[in-house]
Coordinates of N, CA, C and O in Angstrom, one line a residue:
M624 N -17.5 10.3 7.5 CA -17.2 9.4 8.5 C -16.7 10.3 9.7 O -15.8 11.2 9.5
D625 N -17.1 9.9 10.9 CA -16.6 10.5 12.1 C -15.2 10.2 12.3 O -14.7 9.1 12.0
S626 N -14.3 11.1 12.9 CA -13.0 10.8 13.2 C -12.8 9.7 14.1 O -11.7 9.0 14.1
K627 N -13.7 9.4 15.0 CA -13.4 8.2 16.0 C -13.4 6.9 15.2 O -12.6 6.0 15.3
H628 N -14.3 6.8 14.1 CA -14.3 5.6 13.3 C -13.2 5.4 12.5 O -12.5 4.5 12.3
W629 N -12.7 6.7 11.9 CA -11.5 6.7 11.0 C -10.4 6.2 12.0 O -9.4 5.5 11.5
R630 N -10.2 6.9 13.2 CA -9.1 6.5 14.1 C -8.9 5.0 14.3 O -8.0 4.3 14.2
A631 N -10.1 4.5 14.4 CA -10.2 3.0 14.8 C -9.8 2.1 13.5 O -9.1 1.0 13.8
D632 N -10.2 2.4 12.4 CA -9.8 1.8 11.2 C -8.3 2.0 11.0 O -7.7 1.0 10.6
R633 N -7.8 3.2 11.2 CA -6.3 3.4 10.9 C -5.5 2.5 12.1 O -4.6 1.9 11.7
Q634 N -5.9 2.3 13.1 CA -5.4 1.7 14.2 C -5.4 0.2 14.0 O -4.4 -0.4 14.1
R635 N -6.5 -0.4 13.5 CA -6.6 -1.7 13.0 C -5.6 -2.0 11.9 O -4.8 -3.0 11.8
R636 N -5.5 -1.0 10.9 CA -4.6 -1.3 9.9 C -3.3 -1.4 10.3 O -2.5 -2.2 9.8
S637 N -2.8 -0.4 11.3 CA -1.5 -0.4 11.7 C -1.2 -1.6 12.4 O 0.0 -2.2 12.3
H638 N -2.1 -2.1 13.1 CA -1.8 -3.4 13.9 C -1.6 -4.5 12.9 O -0.7 -5.4 13.0
I639 N -2.3 -4.6 11.9 CA -2.3 -5.7 10.8 C -0.8 -5.4 10.1 O -0.2 -6.6 9.9
I640 N -0.5 -4.2 9.9 CA 0.7 -3.9 9.2 C 1.8 -4.4 10.1 O 2.9 -5.1 9.6
A641 N 1.8 -4.2 11.4 CA 2.8 -4.6 12.2 C 2.9 -6.1 12.3 O 4.1 -6.6 12.3
Q642 N 1.8 -6.9 12.2 CA 1.9 -8.2 12.1 C 2.3 -8.8 10.8 O 3.3 -9.8 10.9
I643 N 2.1 -8.2 9.7 CA 2.7 -8.6 8.3 C 4.2 -8.3 8.4 O 4.9 -9.1 7.8
G644 N 4.6 -7.2 8.9 CA 5.9 -6.7 8.6 C 6.2 -5.9 7.4 O 5.5 -6.2 6.4
L645 N 7.0 -4.9 7.4 CA 7.3 -4.1 6.2 C 8.1 -4.9 5.2 O 7.8 -4.5 4.0
G646 N 8.9 -5.7 5.4 CA 9.7 -6.4 4.4 C 10.6 -5.6 3.7 O 11.0 -4.5 4.3
Q647 N 11.2 -6.0 2.6 CA 12.2 -5.2 1.8 C 11.5 -4.6 0.7 O 10.6 -5.3 0.1
V648 N 11.8 -3.4 0.2 CA 11.4 -2.8 -1.0 C 11.8 -3.6 -2.2 O 13.0 -4.0 -2.5
I649 N 10.8 -4.0 -3.0 CA 11.2 -4.7 -4.2 C 10.9 -4.0 -5.5 O 11.5 -4.4 -6.6
K650 N 10.1 -2.9 -5.3 CA 9.9 -2.2 -6.6 C 9.5 -0.8 -6.1 O 8.8 -0.5 -5.1
E651 N 9.9 0.4 -6.9 CA 9.6 1.7 -6.6 C 9.0 2.3 -7.8 O 9.7 2.3 -8.8
V652 N 7.8 3.0 -7.7 CA 7.2 3.6 -8.9 C 6.8 5.0 -8.6 O 6.2 5.2 -7.4
T653 N 7.0 5.9 -9.4 CA 6.6 7.2 -9.3 C 5.3 7.4 -9.9 O 4.9 7.0 -11.0
V654 N 4.2 7.8 -9.1 CA 2.9 8.0 -9.6 C 2.4 9.5 -9.4 O 2.6 10.1 -8.4
D655 N 1.9 10.0 -10.6 CA 1.7 11.5 -10.7 C 0.2 11.5 -11.1 O -0.1 11.3 -12.2
R656 N -0.6 11.9 -10.1 CA -2.1 12.0 -10.4 C -2.6 13.4 -10.3 O -3.7 13.7 -10.2
G657 N -1.6 14.3 -10.5 CA -1.8 15.6 -10.6 C -2.2 16.3 -9.2 O -3.0 17.4 -9.2
H658 N -1.9 15.8 -8.2 CA -2.3 16.2 -6.7 C -1.5 17.5 -6.6 O -0.4 17.8 -6.9
K659 N -2.2 18.3 -6.0 CA -1.5 19.7 -5.6 C -0.2 19.6 -4.8 O 0.6 20.6 -5.0
N660 N -0.1 18.6 -4.0 CA 1.4 18.4 -3.3 C 2.2 17.7 -4.2 O 3.4 17.4 -3.8
G661 N 2.0 17.4 -5.4 CA 2.9 16.8 -6.4 C 2.8 15.2 -6.3 O 2.1 14.5 -5.7
P662 N 3.8 14.7 -7.1 CA 3.7 13.2 -7.3 C 4.2 12.6 -6.1 O 4.7 13.0 -5.2
E663 N 3.8 11.2 -6.2 CA 4.1 10.2 -5.1 C 5.1 9.3 -5.5 O 5.2 8.9 -6.7
V664 N 5.7 8.7 -4.5 CA 6.6 7.4 -4.7 C 5.8 6.3 -4.0 O 5.7 6.3 -2.8
H665 N 5.5 5.2 -4.8 CA 5.0 4.0 -4.2 C 6.0 3.0 -4.1 O 6.6 2.7 -5.2
K666 N 6.3 2.5 -2.9 CA 7.3 1.4 -2.7 C 6.7 0.2 -2.4 O 6.0 0.2 -1.3
I667 N 6.8 -0.9 -3.3 CA 6.1 -2.2 -3.0 C 7.1 -3.0 -2.3 O 8.3 -3.1 -2.5
T668 N 6.6 -3.6 -1.2 CA 7.5 -4.5 -0.3 C 7.3 -6.0 -0.5 O 6.3 -6.4 -1.1
S669 N 8.2 -6.8 -0.1 CA 8.2 -8.2 -0.1 C 7.0 -8.9 0.6 O 6.8 -10.0 0.5
T670 N 6.4 -8.1 1.5 CA 5.3 -8.5 2.4 C 4.0 -8.1 1.7 O 2.9 -8.2 2.4
G671 N 4.0 -7.5 0.5 CA 2.7 -7.1 0.0 C 2.2 -5.7 0.4 O 0.9 -5.6 0.3
L672 N 3.0 -4.9 0.8 CA 2.5 -3.6 1.3 C 3.0 -2.6 0.3 O 4.0 -2.8 -0.4
V673 N 2.4 -1.5 0.3 CA 2.7 -0.3 -0.5 C 2.9 0.9 0.4 O 1.9 1.4 1.2
V674 N 4.2 1.3 0.5 CA 4.5 2.5 1.4 C 4.5 3.7 0.4 O 5.3 3.7 -0.7
I675 N 3.7 4.7 0.7 CA 3.6 5.9 -0.1 C 4.2 7.1 0.4 O 3.9 7.4 1.5
Y676 N 5.1 7.7 -0.4 CA 5.8 9.1 0.0 C 5.5 10.1 -0.9 O 5.2 9.8 -2.0
N677 N 5.6 11.4 -0.5 CA 5.5 12.5 -1.3 C 7.0 12.7 -1.9 O 8.1 12.6 -1.3
K678 N 6.9 12.7 -3.4 CA 8.2 12.6 -4.0 C 9.1 13.8 -3.7 O 10.3 13.7 -3.6
R679 N 8.4 15.0 -3.5 CA 9.0 16.2 -3.4 C 9.7 16.5 -2.0 O 10.9 16.8 -1.9
T680 N 8.9 16.1 -0.9 CA 9.3 16.3 0.4 C 9.9 15.0 0.9 O 10.6 15.1 2.1
G681 N 9.6 14.0 0.5 CA 10.1 12.6 1.1 C 9.3 12.2 2.3 O 9.7 11.2 3.1
I682 N 8.2 12.9 2.6 CA 7.4 12.6 3.8 C 6.5 11.4 3.5 O 5.9 11.4 2.4
M683 N 6.4 10.3 4.3 CA 5.5 9.3 4.3 C 4.1 9.7 4.3 O 3.7 10.5 5.3
I684 N 3.3 9.3 3.4 CA 1.8 9.6 3.4 C 1.0 8.5 4.1 O 0.2 8.7 4.9
T685 N 1.3 7.3 3.7 CA 0.5 6.2 4.2 C 1.2 4.9 3.9 O 2.1 4.7 3.0
I686 N 0.7 3.9 4.5 CA 1.0 2.4 4.2 C -0.3 1.7 3.8 O -1.2 1.7 4.6
L687 N -0.3 1.0 2.7 CA -1.6 0.3 2.2 C -1.2 -1.2 2.0 O 0.0 -1.5 1.9
I688 N -2.2 -2.0 2.3 CA -2.1 -3.4 2.1 C -2.6 -3.8 0.7 O -3.7 -3.4 0.4
A689 N -1.6 -4.0 -0.2 CA -2.0 -4.1 -1.6 C -3.0 -5.1 -2.1 O -3.0 -6.1 -1.5
R690 N -3.8 -4.8 -3.1 CA -4.6 -5.6 -3.7 C -3.9 -6.2 -4.9 O -3.1 -5.6 -5.4
P691 N -4.2 -7.5 -5.3 CA -3.6 -8.1 -6.4 C -3.5 -7.3 -7.7 O -2.4 -7.0 -8.3
N692 N -4.6 -6.6 -8.2 CA -4.7 -5.9 -9.5 C -3.9 -4.5 -9.2 O -3.2 -4.0 -10.2
Q693 N -3.6 -4.1 -8.0 CA -2.8 -2.9 -7.8 C -1.4 -3.3 -8.0 O -0.7 -2.6 -8.6
I694 N -0.9 -4.5 -7.6 CA 0.3 -4.9 -7.8 C 0.7 -5.1 -9.2 O 1.6 -4.7 -9.9
K695 N -0.3 -5.7 -9.9 CA -0.1 -6.0 -11.4 C 0.1 -4.6 -12.2 O 0.8 -4.5 -13.1
R696 N -0.7 -3.6 -11.7 CA -0.5 -2.2 -12.3 C 0.7 -1.7 -12.2 O 1.3 -1.0 -13.0
Y697 N 1.5 -1.8 -11.0 CA 2.8 -1.3 -10.8 C 3.8 -2.0 -11.7 O 5.0 -1.4 -12.0
Y698 N 3.5 -3.2 -12.3 CA 4.3 -3.8 -13.1 C 3.9 -3.9 -14.5 O 3.9 -4.8 -15.3
A699 N 3.4 -2.7 -15.0 CA 2.8 -2.7 -16.3 C 3.5 -3.3 -17.4 O 2.9 -3.9 -18.3
E700 N 4.8 -3.0 -17.5 CA 5.6 -3.5 -18.8 C 6.0 -5.0 -18.4 O 6.3 -5.7 -19.4
N701 N 6.1 -5.4 -17.2 CA 6.5 -6.7 -16.9 C 5.6 -7.5 -16.2 O 4.7 -6.9 -15.6
E702 N 5.7 -8.8 -16.1 CA 4.9 -9.5 -15.2 C 5.2 -9.5 -13.8 O 6.4 -9.6 -13.4
A703 N 4.2 -9.2 -12.9 CA 4.5 -9.0 -11.6 C 4.9 -10.3 -11.0 O 4.4 -11.5 -11.4
P704 N 5.7 -10.4 -9.9 CA 6.1 -11.5 -9.2 C 4.9 -12.3 -8.6 O 4.1 -11.7 -7.9
Q705 N 4.8 -13.6 -8.9 CA 3.7 -14.3 -8.4 C 3.6 -14.5 -6.9 O 2.5 -14.4 -6.4
D706 N 4.7 -14.5 -6.2 CA 4.6 -14.7 -4.8 C 4.1 -13.4 -4.2 O 3.3 -13.5 -3.2
I707 N 4.3 -12.2 -4.8 CA 3.7 -11.0 -4.3 C 2.2 -10.9 -4.5 O 1.5 -10.6 -3.7
I708 N 1.8 -11.4 -5.8 CA 0.3 -11.4 -6.0 C -0.2 -12.4 -5.1 O -1.4 -12.0 -4.7
N709 N 0.3 -13.6 -4.9 CA -0.2 -14.5 -3.9 C -0.3 -14.0 -2.6 O -1.6 -14.1 -1.8
L710 N 0.5 -13.1 -2.2 CA 0.4 -12.6 -0.9 C -0.8 -11.6 -0.8 O -1.6 -11.5 0.1
A711 N -0.6 -10.7 -1.9 CA -2.1 -9.8 -2.1 C -3.3 -10.5 -2.1 O -4.3 -9.9 -1.4
I712 N -3.4 -11.7 -2.7 CA -4.7 -12.5 -2.7 C -5.0 -12.9 -1.2 O -6.0 -12.8 -0.9
E713 N -4.0 -13.3 -0.6 CA -4.2 -13.8 0.8 C -4.7 -12.6 1.7 O -5.5 -12.9 2.6
H714 N -4.1 -11.6 1.5 CA -4.4 -10.4 2.3 C -6.0 -9.8 2.1 O -6.7 -9.6 2.8
T715 N -6.3 -10.1 0.8 CA -7.6 -9.8 0.3 C -8.6 -10.8 1.0 O -9.6 -10.3 1.5
K716 N -8.2 -12.1 0.9 CA -9.1 -13.1 1.5 C -9.3 -12.8 2.9 O -10.5 -13.1 3.4
A717 N -8.2 -12.3 3.6 CA -8.4 -12.1 5.1 C -9.1 -10.8 5.4 O -9.3 -10.4 6.5
G718 N -9.5 -10.0 4.3 CA -10.0 -8.7 4.5 C -9.2 -7.6 4.9 O -9.5 -6.5 5.4
Y719 N -7.8 -7.8 4.9 CA -6.9 -6.8 5.4 C -6.9 -5.6 4.7 O -6.8 -4.4 5.2
N720 N -7.1 -5.5 3.3 CA -7.1 -4.3 2.6 C -8.4 -3.6 2.4 O -8.6 -2.7 1.6
K721 N -9.4 -3.9 3.2 CA -10.7 -3.2 3.3 C -10.7 -2.2 4.5 O -11.8 -1.6 4.6
I722 N -9.6 -1.9 4.9 CA -9.6 -1.0 6.1 C -8.8 0.2 5.7 O -7.9 0.2 5.1

C-alpha cells in the first residue's frame, strides 16, 4: 500500500472517530500477542471504540472502531453489554471499521 493511500485512510478514520467521540472507558483488557514491544492495553469505550496503548510505555498505538465479535472477545468470561454490541453493529453497517 502506498503511503498516500494509507494517510488518506487514516485521515478518514480520524474524522469518523471525531464524529463518534471517544466516550468513557468501560473496560480495559491486557492483550499479549508476543509483540517485540510487549503487551498492549485495549480500552473499550462507551462509543464502541478501542483505544490501544503499549502497556510498558503507556504510548497510544492506535484507535480502532470495534467490530461486534471483537467486543465479545474482550468480554470472554461475561456477556458483553448489548448497547456496545449494537453500536459496533451500526458502525459495521456504516462501513466505519473497514478503514
